[in-house]
Amino acid sequence: MAGAQPTPAEEAREAAVEAALGALGLDAKTRLLAGQDMWTLPALPEIGLASLVMSDGPIGVRGVRWTADDPSVALPSPTALAAAWDPELARRAGVLLAQEARRKGVHVLLAPTVNLHRSPLGGRHFECYSEDPCLTGVIGAGYVTGVQSGGVGTTVKHFVANDAETERFTVDNLVSARALRELYLAPFEAIVANARPWGVMTAYNAVNGTTMTEHHHLVEEVLRGEWGFDGVNVSDWTAARDTVGAVRGGLDIAMPGPRTVYGPALARAVRDGEVEEALVDAAVRRVLRLAARVGVLAGAEPAVPEPPAPVDGEALAREIARRSFVLVRNERAALPLKPHGTVALIGAAARDARVLGGGSATVFPARVVSPLDGLTAALPEGTLRYAVGADPATELAVAGRGFRLRAVCRDADGTVIGTRSAPNGLVQWMGSDLPGGVTHDTLHTVELTGTFTPRATGPHTFGIKGLGVFTLTVDGTTYYDGVQRPGKDDPFEAFFGAPVPHARTELTAGEPVEVSLVHTVRLPDDLAMTVVTFALAHAEPRRDPDELIAEAAEAARNADTAVVVVATTERVESEGFDRTDLRLPGRQDDLVRAVAAANPDTVVVVNSGSPVELPWREEVAAVLLGWFPGQEGGAALADVLTGAHEPGGRLPTTWGSLADAPVTRVVPAGGELPYTEDVFIGYRAWEKAGRTPSYPFGHGLGYTDWAYESLVVDGGTARVRVRNTGERAGREVVQVYVAPAGPGPERPARRLAGFAPVEAGPGESVEVGVELPARAFEVWDETTGRWECVKGSYEITAARSIADHRLTAPINV
């Protein structure tokens, strides 16, 4: 893949980079390749280089502090963004995130995640886009283009085959060259070609025997050599393991610091003759190029001298959410809701909204609109009744609602050396992010202290999330004073482990009590990351589940429409672990069945980042999928339920039962996970197995109807004309699939070649052109090591989903 000719501005930046590189000695160069702390690279004043700052994404920019004191806009999940099937919307999301990054002093966003939904059990799929490489590549390219148009770098991750979380630090994924090229590398290749990202992040896992931070073939020969990628390669946090292997494998930045395999260790390897200094120079050149692009290298004009016009974050978050909702069932014209009808809103998930997935993608929005908030604001007064019904949370959650807490730091003598607010009951201080006046050398204990005001009377449960020595006191009584040990040998156990209950006490609604959780800080000497992290956890009194469900059914029986909101939790979908089933937690399935039996006009809103089983789906009138819809999700949901806006989404991944899913293995054996399904994942695997999912890839209903009138293949373009045959304006996603008609290599029955969203008013028709890329007719030949066009007959299909074919046209290639 040939690179584009450099512009005069790019040539000038390269000249500034070379001048800066020439002024650096070996020690300075190797220091620049190692993180100085959790999120930054060191400044080098001698060449006019400021410190380069990175931050987690991909739905918001958290910045260098993990705290609700520094709020961020929280967009819908990446799966939601893909469900909108609109690269322009993804670009606009990227522009907003660049704006957020600049506001927080961040130069590089650690996003997007473009790994594939290989198995529905993947625990982090909410952070990825889709099961399909074409859709993933198009949405990812839009996102990268948007972020970088705002002068902020991206790191497309996790390169490559980081498709599950089990043993993610050590697993060796065994993937055929063909599957790598046709599936897992394909989104990265498309984004490099169409968006020119300024960075990639290499993954923890190994591929075919070589850990990705040392994978010379995939990084140097494929990513840089074949594709022409000229950006930086940063390790996932703590992924770099070997100094010589990493630099020879093409890794530029080892994060986090200050203890990495680079810095002094790399300088020593050069002086000992183990590493050529030219390899160090190449890595430093790429880091300086990134610094120049984002505007922190003196003498180099940034790639974007003037940022784009400001974006309204709340408005865009709301638009993305309603455009991403996928209506998969709508019988009895249950949606939109009837004007002036009464509504029973049911489910703890409707009151306590979950807007994002767990793990490093976490951000803290300044406000969250729950479904209850959104519908209360949208419906006429007196028409909405709420019932809890069932709670998805079966474990303790980090303290939040009702708590007023601060963190008090003391030295070994008990003297207060610093304080910081902790509004969400979580301490997560990474690297140098400590309260003013506090250092790791002087910090002995951290106390979360303040008050809790219950909203319910009864037995409240308190617990601890974290590892080490703790003392928990509630209302003057000490309930725990001991050591909480890890449940497994995982360096991230403190981040992702479940809270442990330690106290149960009767409290009265509205009456505040004093709470205190003291943690004795003991940081091991061999820690790669210096992190102080723990949390106070809590659960409200549990009422009898059958009683709650009966109350919900009664509320449904007395309403025109029942809307049940069900959800997963952070203990179901999160970074750090995979799922073992696809069931909704708690008694939520029982709740839906009881409500549906009481009211035939039952609408179920499913808030999960990836597929869950819906065993009652044929018993309810409508099913709407919500994908962790971000901070404005409740307002967007009200927009869609009332009919103010149409649900605009289509499925970016197949939904079905775990028993029927063709690809389910995510647990390695002996450290290895063979991808035995080869190129057959997602809809490709479902079709090969001859199985029918609950809802197929690409499926989604709206509030109008569409007729597909014509399909003409003109050269490399499929031209499709569709007409809105309904009574209101609407949006359609025209999907074009390619199916080989004749014999050839074992290939999927069909594959997505391209798509285009269109809009039309009632009775209007519109024509759209969808490019048929040459790659849609090619396979990776493992014998020759290159792409080969498979000549023969093909069917081009214009469709509403992989299973809903509207028009076909034969072609010969």
XYZ file of N, CA and C in Angstrom, residues 348-532:
555
model
N -35.268 -1.816 38.057
C -34.264 -1.001 38.746
C -33.333 -0.333 37.748
N -33.125 -0.979 36.598
C -32.251 -0.412 35.569
C -32.854 0.830 34.914
N -34.159 1.062 35.098
C -34.774 2.293 34.589
C -34.497 3.467 35.521
N -34.295 3.179 36.794
C -34.039 4.229 37.790
C -32.551 4.511 37.937
N -31.754 3.447 38.012
C -30.311 3.578 38.219
C -29.612 3.195 36.916
N -29.426 4.174 36.068
C -28.980 3.893 34.703
C -27.524 3.448 34.668
N -27.257 2.457 33.831
C -25.880 2.103 33.516
C -25.580 2.663 32.128
N -24.607 3.563 32.041
C -24.384 4.269 30.782
C -23.107 3.834 30.082
N -22.269 3.009 30.737
C -21.018 2.593 30.110
C -20.569 1.264 30.675
N -19.614 0.635 29.983
C -19.079 -0.642 30.422
C -17.975 -0.451 31.440
N -17.561 -1.549 32.092
C -16.560 -1.468 33.138
C -15.147 -1.543 32.606
N -14.200 -1.017 33.406
C -12.794 -1.111 33.043
C -12.183 0.218 32.680
N -11.140 0.177 31.854
C -10.362 1.377 31.566
C -11.105 2.393 30.711
N -12.240 2.009 30.134
C -13.039 2.966 29.355
C -13.875 3.881 30.250
N -13.823 3.686 31.556
C -14.670 4.432 32.481
C -14.386 5.933 32.437
N -15.444 6.729 32.363
C -15.362 8.174 32.572
C -16.477 8.566 33.541
N -16.426 9.809 33.995
C -17.363 10.278 35.003
C -18.104 11.496 34.471
N -19.310 11.305 33.931
C -20.061 12.444 33.395
C -20.584 13.340 34.505
N -20.763 14.609 34.168
C -21.287 15.566 35.144
C -22.748 15.297 35.444
N -23.459 14.653 34.508
C -24.864 14.313 34.734
C -25.192 13.044 33.978
N -26.194 12.334 34.459
C -26.692 11.134 33.795
C -28.210 11.211 33.766
N -28.789 11.038 32.584
C -30.241 11.015 32.443
C -30.690 9.555 32.375
N -31.363 9.088 33.404
C -31.849 7.712 33.441
C -33.116 7.589 32.597
N -33.527 6.370 32.254
C -34.813 6.206 31.583
C -35.970 6.821 32.381
N -35.943 6.679 33.706
C -36.996 7.281 34.529
C -36.972 8.804 34.405
N -35.782 9.395 34.441
C -35.671 10.849 34.251
C -36.212 11.265 32.891
N -35.777 10.550 31.850
C -36.148 10.932 30.486
C -37.637 10.833 30.229
N -38.248 9.728 30.658
C -39.683 9.554 30.421
C -40.518 10.463 31.312
N -40.067 10.733 32.525
C -40.794 11.662 33.390
C -40.871 13.038 32.748
N -39.763 13.459 32.131
C -39.739 14.771 31.480
C -40.560 14.801 30.199
N -40.648 13.650 29.502
C -41.271 13.645 28.180
C -42.769 13.386 28.199
N -43.269 12.656 29.198
C -44.682 12.264 29.205
C -45.525 13.258 30.014
N -46.801 13.393 29.667
C -47.680 14.296 30.424
C -47.744 13.890 31.898
N -47.850 14.863 32.749
C -47.894 14.602 34.189
C -49.057 13.671 34.530
N -48.776 12.704 35.377
C -49.810 11.790 35.814
C -49.977 10.554 34.948
N -49.220 10.458 33.828
C -49.391 9.307 32.927
C -48.338 8.227 33.149
N -47.327 8.490 34.003
C -46.246 7.537 34.212
C -46.248 7.037 35.647
N -46.159 5.704 35.807
C -46.009 5.102 37.123
C -44.778 4.214 37.087
N -43.975 4.255 38.166
C -42.734 3.482 38.212
C -42.804 2.371 39.253
N -42.231 1.202 38.906
C -42.090 0.093 39.845
C -40.716 -0.531 39.674
N -40.075 -0.915 40.774
C -38.717 -1.464 40.723
C -38.688 -2.802 39.986
N -39.584 -3.707 40.308
C -39.672 -4.980 39.602
C -38.565 -5.948 39.923
N -37.366 -5.709 39.393
C -36.221 -6.588 39.655
C -34.955 -5.785 39.439
N -33.918 -6.157 40.197
C -32.652 -5.436 40.149
C -31.608 -6.313 39.471
N -30.919 -5.794 38.436
C -29.868 -6.603 37.805
C -28.662 -6.814 38.705
N -28.463 -5.923 39.689
C -27.285 -6.023 40.549
C -27.470 -7.128 41.582
N -26.644 -8.141 41.504
C -26.688 -9.231 42.473
C -25.500 -9.174 43.419
N -24.613 -8.187 43.224
C -23.462 -8.003 44.083
C -23.421 -6.551 44.548
N -22.514 -6.257 45.449
C -22.322 -4.880 45.884
C -21.811 -4.032 44.721
N -22.128 -2.754 44.781
C -21.633 -1.798 43.796
C -20.836 -0.723 44.515
N -19.928 -0.070 43.801
C -19.144 1.010 44.388
C -20.091 2.096 44.885
N -19.812 2.589 46.096
C -20.686 3.584 46.722
C -20.850 4.800 45.823
N -22.069 5.309 45.752
C -22.326 6.481 44.937
C -23.461 7.296 45.495
N -24.671 6.940 45.107
C -25.854 7.677 45.523
C -26.013 7.677 47.050
N -26.167 8.871 47.611
C -26.394 9.013 49.038
C -25.134 9.192 49.872
N -23.963 8.985 49.278
C -22.707 9.115 50.017
C -22.084 10.494 49.786
N -21.537 11.066 50.851
C -20.729 12.286 50.784
C -19.393 11.969 51.447
N -18.363 11.753 50.604
C -17.104 11.213 51.097
C -15.912 12.065 50.661
N -14.864 11.988 51.464
C -13.583 12.552 51.068
C -12.492 11.584 51.506
N -11.328 11.696 50.842
C -10.192 10.846 51.166
C -9.199 11.648 51.993
N -8.810 11.104 53.147
C -7.859 11.752 54.048
C -6.589 10.909 54.090
N -5.465 11.520 53.738
C -4.183 10.807 53.696
C -3.370 11.127 54.956
N -2.775 10.085 55.544
C -1.959 10.260 56.733
C -0.623 9.551 56.564
N 0.390 10.090 57.273
C 1.687 9.417 57.290
C 1.714 8.380 58.408
N 2.866 7.777 58.633
C 2.962 6.688 59.604
C 2.707 7.144 61.039
N 2.858 8.452 61.287
C 2.592 8.990 62.624
C 1.132 9.376 62.816
N 0.311 9.220 61.763
C -1.092 9.584 61.855
C -1.369 11.037 61.530
N -0.357 11.764 61.076
C -0.535 13.177 60.718
C -1.172 13.291 59.335
N -2.185 14.148 59.217
C -2.833 14.371 57.919
C -1.860 15.090 56.995
N -1.590 14.520 55.821
C -0.655 15.117 54.868
C -1.342 15.560 53.579
N -2.638 15.260 53.439
C -3.358 15.698 52.249
C -4.762 15.148 52.233
N -5.637 15.817 51.502
C -7.021 15.357 51.354
C -7.470 15.554 49.914
N -8.503 14.805 49.539
C -9.118 14.965 48.217
C -10.548 14.462 48.322
N -11.464 15.098 47.621
C -12.838 14.597 47.625
C -12.903 13.267 46.885
N -13.864 12.451 47.248
C -14.057 11.133 46.633
C -15.553 10.902 46.475
N -16.201 11.662 45.590
C -17.664 11.673 45.547
C -18.293 10.336 45.189
N -17.545 9.447 44.543
C -18.155 8.175 44.161
C -17.592 6.997 44.941
N -16.957 7.277 46.076
C -16.506 6.194 46.946
C -15.353 5.387 46.413
N -14.627 5.942 45.428
C -13.541 5.211 44.779
C -12.253 6.000 44.892
N -11.191 5.352 45.329
C -9.845 5.906 45.258
C -9.109 5.142 44.171
N -8.624 5.846 43.170
C -7.846 5.216 42.105
C -6.787 6.223 41.668
N -5.719 6.255 42.426
C -4.638 7.222 42.194
C -3.506 6.510 41.481
N -3.277 6.883 40.233
C -2.310 6.201 39.386
C -1.051 7.044 39.239
N 0.090 6.407 39.467
C 1.345 7.103 39.283
C 1.457 8.320 40.178
N 1.744 9.462 39.569
C 1.964 10.697 40.326
C 0.667 11.405 40.691
N -0.472 10.860 40.312
C -1.761 11.482 40.646
C -2.091 11.205 42.116
N -1.611 12.083 42.977
C -1.863 11.990 44.419
C -2.363 13.340 44.910
N -3.076 13.376 46.028
C -3.489 14.670 46.575
C -2.275 15.562 46.854
N -2.493 16.868 46.776
C -1.414 17.817 47.006
C -0.714 17.578 48.331
N 0.632 17.579 48.322
C 1.410 17.380 49.529
C 1.695 15.932 49.867
N 1.142 15.004 49.088
C 1.291 13.572 49.380
C 2.307 12.960 48.427
N 3.188 12.119 48.929
C 4.086 11.322 48.101
C 3.936 9.856 48.493
N 4.359 8.982 47.598
C 4.272 7.557 47.915
C 5.160 7.196 49.101
N 6.251 7.937 49.273
C 7.153 7.639 50.387
C 6.525 7.972 51.738
N 5.680 9.019 51.770
C 5.111 9.442 53.057
C 3.723 8.866 53.320
N 3.054 8.395 52.264
C 1.673 7.935 52.435
C 1.632 6.593 53.179
N 0.893 6.572 54.285
C 0.753 5.335 55.066
C -0.679 4.803 55.048
N -1.662 5.691 55.262
C -3.061 5.262 55.208
C -3.885 6.275 54.426
N -4.953 5.744 53.818
C -5.979 6.581 53.191
C -7.306 6.212 53.832
N -8.039 7.234 54.301
C -9.353 6.991 54.897
C -10.429 7.629 54.039
N -11.360 6.803 53.563
C -12.594 7.321 52.960
C -13.556 7.594 54.108
N -13.928 8.844 54.302
C -14.750 9.184 55.457
C -15.815 10.197 55.080
N -16.965 10.096 55.715
C -18.066 11.013 55.451
C -19.373 10.423 55.931
N -20.439 10.757 55.222
C -21.762 10.300 55.642
C -22.467 9.567 54.518
N -23.427 8.740 54.918
C -24.322 8.063 53.972
C -25.747 8.306 54.416
N -26.570 8.806 53.493
C -27.990 9.026 53.760
C -28.799 8.020 52.948
N -29.407 7.027 53.583
C -30.135 5.986 52.841
C -31.398 6.541 52.182
N -31.791 5.929 51.081
C -33.084 6.250 50.485
C -34.113 5.175 50.810
N -33.676 4.116 51.504
C -34.602 3.039 51.875
C -34.288 2.581 53.293
N -35.329 2.246 54.021
C -35.186 1.703 55.377
C -34.998 0.189 55.306
N -34.069 -0.329 56.156
C -33.858 -1.769 56.180
C -32.392 -2.095 56.323
N -32.042 -3.380 56.115
C -30.651 -3.811 56.281
C -29.791 -3.432 55.063
N -28.826 -2.566 55.296
C -27.892 -2.157 54.252
C -26.597 -2.945 54.388
N -26.007 -3.315 53.254
C -24.766 -4.082 53.235
C -23.625 -3.186 52.754
N -22.496 -3.240 53.454
C -21.311 -2.489 53.078
C -20.160 -3.466 52.855
N -19.261 -3.099 51.965
C -18.136 -3.971 51.676
C -16.963 -3.207 51.113
N -15.983 -3.954 50.641
C -14.716 -3.377 50.207
C -14.331 -3.973 48.860
N -13.912 -3.100 47.950
C -13.308 -3.536 46.693
C -11.841 -3.155 46.740
N -10.967 -4.153 46.641
C -9.546 -3.869 46.698
C -8.789 -4.947 47.437
N -7.471 -4.796 47.480
C -6.599 -5.773 48.107
C -5.783 -5.103 49.199
N -5.572 -5.799 50.327
C -4.714 -5.278 51.367
C -5.410 -5.158 52.707
N -4.883 -4.254 53.546
C -5.328 -4.089 54.927
C -6.397 -3.003 54.995
N -7.559 -3.328 55.590
C -8.674 -2.391 55.659
C -9.319 -2.426 57.044
N -9.914 -1.282 57.411
C -10.784 -1.193 58.577
C -12.061 -0.489 58.152
N -13.217 -1.157 58.305
C -14.508 -0.626 57.881
C -15.369 -0.343 59.106
N -15.842 0.909 59.217
C -16.681 1.330 60.338
C -17.931 2.013 59.794
N -19.094 1.607 60.315
C -20.369 2.214 59.928
C -21.128 2.582 61.197
N -21.522 3.857 61.297
C -22.337 4.342 62.416
C -21.705 3.974 63.767
N -20.371 4.135 63.845
C -19.665 3.926 65.092
C -19.255 2.503 65.385
N -19.667 1.540 64.580
C -19.320 0.131 64.807
C -18.307 -0.330 63.763
N -17.196 -0.924 64.210
C -16.201 -1.478 63.295
C -16.604 -2.906 62.918
N -16.852 -3.106 61.642
C -17.332 -4.404 61.157
C -16.220 -5.262 60.548
N -15.119 -4.616 60.148
C -14.035 -5.397 59.530
C -12.713 -4.722 59.844
N -11.729 -5.536 60.230
C -10.378 -5.042 60.470
C -9.435 -6.188 60.135
N -8.968 -6.195 58.886
C -8.172 -7.332 58.462
C -7.590 -7.131 57.078
N -7.163 -8.270 56.488
C -6.497 -8.256 55.187
C -7.402 -8.913 54.154
N -7.712 -8.182 53.088
C -8.490 -8.744 51.984
C -7.508 -9.184 50.908
N -7.519 -10.468 50.584
C -6.512 -11.029 49.673
C -7.102 -11.239 48.281
N -6.231 -11.333 47.267
C -6.723 -11.501 45.893
C -7.390 -12.841 45.691
N -8.374 -12.847 44.782
C -9.056 -14.089 44.450
C -8.342 -14.873 43.383
N -7.426 -14.216 42.660
C -6.671 -14.899 41.615
C -5.369 -14.145 41.390
N -4.447 -14.777 40.708
C -3.135 -14.188 40.466
C -3.219 -13.288 39.238
N -3.671 -12.080 39.423
C -3.906 -11.152 38.323
C -3.501 -9.757 38.795
N -2.567 -9.094 38.101
C -2.135 -7.766 38.552
C -3.240 -6.733 38.537
N -4.338 -7.027 37.850
C -5.436 -6.072 37.783
C -6.621 -6.490 38.656
N -6.380 -7.431 39.575
C -7.466 -7.912 40.429
C -8.098 -6.773 41.223
N -7.281 -5.830 41.694
C -7.827 -4.712 42.471
C -8.735 -3.839 41.630
N -8.467 -3.772 40.311
C -9.310 -2.983 39.420
C -10.639 -3.695 39.144
N -10.553 -4.982 38.814
C -11.696 -5.671 38.237
C -12.339 -6.706 39.151
N -11.746 -6.960 40.302
C -12.310 -7.955 41.203
C -13.634 -7.492 41.804
N -14.418 -8.458 42.291
C -15.725 -8.140 42.870
C -15.565 -7.579 44.278
N -16.407 -6.629 44.683
C -16.402 -6.171 46.081
C -16.796 -7.311 47.020
N -16.234 -7.286 48.238
C -16.503 -8.321 49.240
C -17.345 -7.710 50.361
N -18.512 -8.286 50.676
C -19.343 -7.738 51.764
C -18.730 -8.019 53.133
N -18.848 -7.031 54.025
C -18.287 -7.197 55.378
C -19.210 -6.676 56.478
N -20.266 -5.921 56.129
C -21.114 -5.330 57.171
C -22.556 -5.344 56.713
N -23.451 -5.588 57.681
C -24.892 -5.529 57.412
C -25.526 -4.835 58.613
N -26.196 -3.712 58.362
C -26.727 -2.923 59.474
C -28.052 -2.279 59.099
N -28.930 -2.181 60.073
C -30.246 -1.575 59.863
C -30.123 -0.057 59.844
N -30.639 0.561 58.786
C -30.619 2.016 58.656
C -32.016 2.506 58.301
N -32.242 3.802 58.539
C -33.548 4.414 58.311
C -33.445 5.429 57.182
N -34.389 5.383 56.260
C -34.392 6.303 55.124
C -34.331 7.747 55.610
N -33.443 8.517 55.000
C -33.348 9.938 55.307
C -32.511 10.285 56.505
N -32.041 9.279 57.272
C -31.246 9.554 58.467
C -29.773 9.234 58.181
N -28.900 10.264 58.099
C -27.499 10.030 57.749
C -26.731 9.322 58.854
N -25.733 8.528 58.438
C -24.835 7.858 59.375
C -23.394 8.112 58.929
N -22.459 8.064 59.900
C -21.040 8.219 59.601
C -20.487 6.890 59.055
N -19.638 7.002 58.022
C -18.979 5.816 57.468
C -17.488 6.104 57.336
N -16.676 5.046 57.477
C -15.226 5.193 57.357
C -14.630 3.892 56.836
N -13.747 4.033 55.841
C -12.982 2.889 55.350
C -11.520 3.306 55.293
N -10.701 2.700 56.155
C -9.273 3.023 56.223
C -8.488 1.919 55.526
N -7.581 2.336 54.627
C -6.729 1.392 53.899
C -5.273 1.694 54.222
N -4.542 0.694 54.669
C -3.111 0.841 54.889
C -2.381 0.551 53.586
N -1.648 1.545 53.102
C -1.021 1.457 51.783
C 0.315 0.740 51.885
N 0.432 -0.358 51.177
C 1.690 -1.098 51.093
C 1.933 -1.438 49.621
N 2.843 -0.724 48.995
C 3.110 -0.898 47.572
C 4.313 -1.818 47.390
N 4.137 -2.971 46.763
C 5.266 -3.879 46.528
C 6.348 -3.205 45.687
N 7.597 -3.593 45.912
C 8.705 -2.989 45.183
C 8.703 -3.341 43.701
N 8.107 -4.489 43.339
C 8.192 -4.951 41.960
C 6.997 -4.532 41.111
N 6.184 -3.583 41.598
C 5.014 -3.154 40.839
C 5.433 -2.425 39.573
N 4.870 -2.827 38.433
C 5.123 -2.089 37.196
C 4.363 -0.771 37.195
N 3.194 -0.754 37.825
C 2.394 0.460 37.929
C 2.217 0.797 39.397
N 2.493 2.048 39.762
C 2.268 2.493 41.134
C 0.846 3.016 41.243
N -0.020 2.216 41.852
C -1.438 2.552 41.906
C -1.959 2.336 43.320
N -2.631 3.337 43.837
C -3.376 3.194 45.087
C -4.847 3.112 44.701
